[in-house]
Amino acid sequence: MPAYNPVELILAKRSGQALDADQIGYFIDNYMTGNIPDYQMSALLMAVCFKGLNDAETAALTEAYLASGQTLAFPEVPPVGDKHSTGGVGDKISLMLAPILASLGMRVPMISGRGLGHTGGTLDKLEAIPGFRTQFGLREFQQLVEKHGCALVGQSEELVPADKRIYALRDVTATVESPGLITASIMSKKIAEGARHLAIDLKVGSGAFMPDLDRAHELARLLVQTGANFGQKVRVLFSNMNSPLGLAVGNGLEMIEAIEYLKGNPLRDTAILTTELCSQLLLSSGMAKDADDAIAQIDAAVKSGQALRKLEEIIIAQGGDAQVLEDYSRLGSARHKLPILAESAGYVHSIDARAIGYALVRVKAGRMKVTDALDYGAGALLMPKVGTKLEVGEPIGEIHCNDLVAGNEAVKLVRAAYSIRPESCPPEDLLLGSL
Amino acid sequence: MPAYNPVELILAKRSGQALDADQIGYFIDNYMTGNIPDYQMSALLMAVCFKGLNDAETAALTEAYLASGQTLAFPEVPPVGDKHSTGGVGDKISLMLAPILASLGMRVPMISGRGLGHTGGTLDKLEAIPGFRTQFGLREFQQLVEKHGCALVGQSEELVPADKRIYALRDVTATVESPGLITASIMSKKIAEGARHLAIDLKVGSGAFMPDLDRAHELARLLVQTGANFGQKVRVLFSNMNSPLGLAVGNGLEMIEAIEYLKGNPLRDTAILTTELCSQLLLSSGMAKDADDAIAQIDAAVKSGQALRKLEEIIIAQGGDAQVLEDYSRLGSARHKLPILAESAGYVHSIDARAIGYALVRVKAGRMKVTDALDYGAGALLMPKVGTKLEVGEPIGEIHCNDLVAGNEAVKLVRAAYSIRPESCPPEDLLLGSL
């Protein structure tokens, strides 16, 4: 491989030139070995935020990420699938989707993340289960998937370490929002874990990092194209993140909502989204012959209890206390349950889901820094969606907390996140299209 | 001062928002104390390269640079003036200008730089004089200026250290070319050294970092405005850098050319530029009543020998061997003098001055890294300018070197930098305007 001058590569990108695969590989490899320092990487990342990465550059960056670590491979049969969400408020879909699909025979090697800022993370929700481990070496992870059809784990050090380091750098240098960088980060992990079918839940709206559908489409196209470059079938669903998803926001509370779902008590919006994402993967993998078949299989997996039993199997396999399925108090407790009451009558016109996420950081349902501790019992139950009619004094929901002062602050902030106006407002669609 | 989140400040600049003086001060101060790491600074710098700094932001950055260190102040009388060049090939104007103006009674506290890449640096040329010191503490520097009317020194650690650190970071992160960043870097040093009158030689053309006059005008406006914010009168001269300046390129050779100038043997183009820049400062400071008066004073300073005696005084004051004024062999020697001969007849249509600068790095007349050693005797004498007529085999000039292999390479590269075509070509103006 030729030796490049990092400054010239940064300058080329700053000038709007495309870098070739050798140049991108050189930059990533030398960053990982310490020859290229953080400050040169962050300058390149910022230049990429302005000048973008084309399809070939995005594929090359994904390849460089993959080459920085090890990868998993599973046999062709049974199909290997996974889901990725770009992050929302109250998004507990993975907790249902993984056991449902695994119970239907799909392999689901799911690598998830932690919550940061206003968004939650699947790993944090699972860790509300006492004893539940999410950190495994790559071989252990593979064995869990082979034995149980599914494992829900964090990114190991062995898997795409370049993405891990560069993601952390992007987070502190305001270089997160770039379609090419986002794509390489998502796709490298999902390719490295061995998934051949991927459903991406691309959130659009106030609680998502992607505020409008046009930019979401651009990102979706790049995600599908990048997957195709590595033989992975990618389907992207655009979903509305103007309202928090389901009823619960907070780690233990969301875990309870997921368990209730698998016991046959799903909420309307989580059911729509879970079913759609599961369907896409069953269709992509050929496990369902058409949409009706897919829906029937998903319904049967829940109604028969086999998905719940799969969740129990996963919990036990990963060291968790399976009694949480019957005794929700084991998922964390809250000394205080503070009602959030509407102060004016009318219709909910908008919900600032991002503000709700940040409000709940105060009661430790979320975190601002990766090192912040969580309170698994803290969170909120929030009933209204955009379009819901409310009377004065009617409950919007309640804050669960152990710190009364922080809880009262959260009550005010969450209430302020609901824009209530006298004129009526139609409910919004949850599914906004797909690619 | 309020505590800001550095990531939010980077994001604001990335989004095209202007930062206020508090925010810019916070970022620079915390960078200097180590609270903000290099990688956040380089991300901000790259965002600035794309989104720019407005006049107020440029003034605030200049102020923050100034606040990072100490500043000098001289009495109002005699006037304090200095010159800055944005860097060229063969540019030894400071070596004449400083002694001329000081011999006329102006205080010239000149802080200069070193050569890097294709451009030379005044400090390197001075250090071709055995014993000549360029590193002084701030108080020593002030005393030298007060005693001798002039000192020619490098930037001390006490003076605008923020610029020093950030300039080094810009150099390795491809964030040099930004009018706001360039302005704050130049102006902070020139304000901190106490100059009240400043002439800027803004080079335009193949050998300069500024390729066209439009962008040069934008930078000039910002330089003048920023000076005005700090009570400094700034005049900008646009000069042609499509041909190397004078005859000599290389440290010892340029020192000889400067001494010859002060002995009354100036070359045409260096005389035009030296006279114009000296005139601007004599007029700005009120030391000359009009242009004719200024030119008469400058001519008298050279013809009388008083400028040469001032150079001798400066050399002695800064520890140098004043015998170099008579014995040029003390300024370095070259074992080989290799002729560069024209391979075709015709007129010089263009000269790639940048390529000449880089070619001479091979014989150690320049350096690629700040730690590279120089050979003071190495360089080139180059006669033709754009428009000069050459016959086949006529000398373009000669390479002076101590390494024959490198010298022969330089011969080829320098010859290739001259585009010679049969059709005639008018000579170019050296002075392109002023602001």
PDB file of C-alpha atoms in Angstrom, chain A residues 345-347 349 389 420-425:
ATOM      1  CA  ALA A 345     -57.888  21.490  27.189  1.00  0.00           C
ATOM      2  CA  GLY A 346     -57.499  20.690  23.515  1.00  0.00           C
ATOM      3  CA  TYR A 347     -55.732  18.449  21.077  1.00  0.00           C
ATOM      4  CA  HIS A 349     -50.630  19.113  18.039  1.00  0.00           C
ATOM      5  CA  LYS A 389     -57.902  15.071  22.886  1.00  0.00           C
ATOM      6  CA  ILE A 420     -52.011  21.425  23.258  1.00  0.00           C
ATOM      7  CA  ARG A 421     -54.266  23.688  21.194  1.00  0.00           C
ATOM      8  CA  PRO A 422     -58.045  24.054  21.000  1.00  0.00           C
ATOM      9  CA  GLU A 423     -58.485  23.155  17.333  1.00  0.00           C
ATOM     10  CA  SER A 424     -58.629  19.482  16.466  1.00  0.00           C
ATOM     11  CA  CYS A 425     -55.623  17.730  14.952  1.00  0.00           C
TER      12      CYS A 425
END
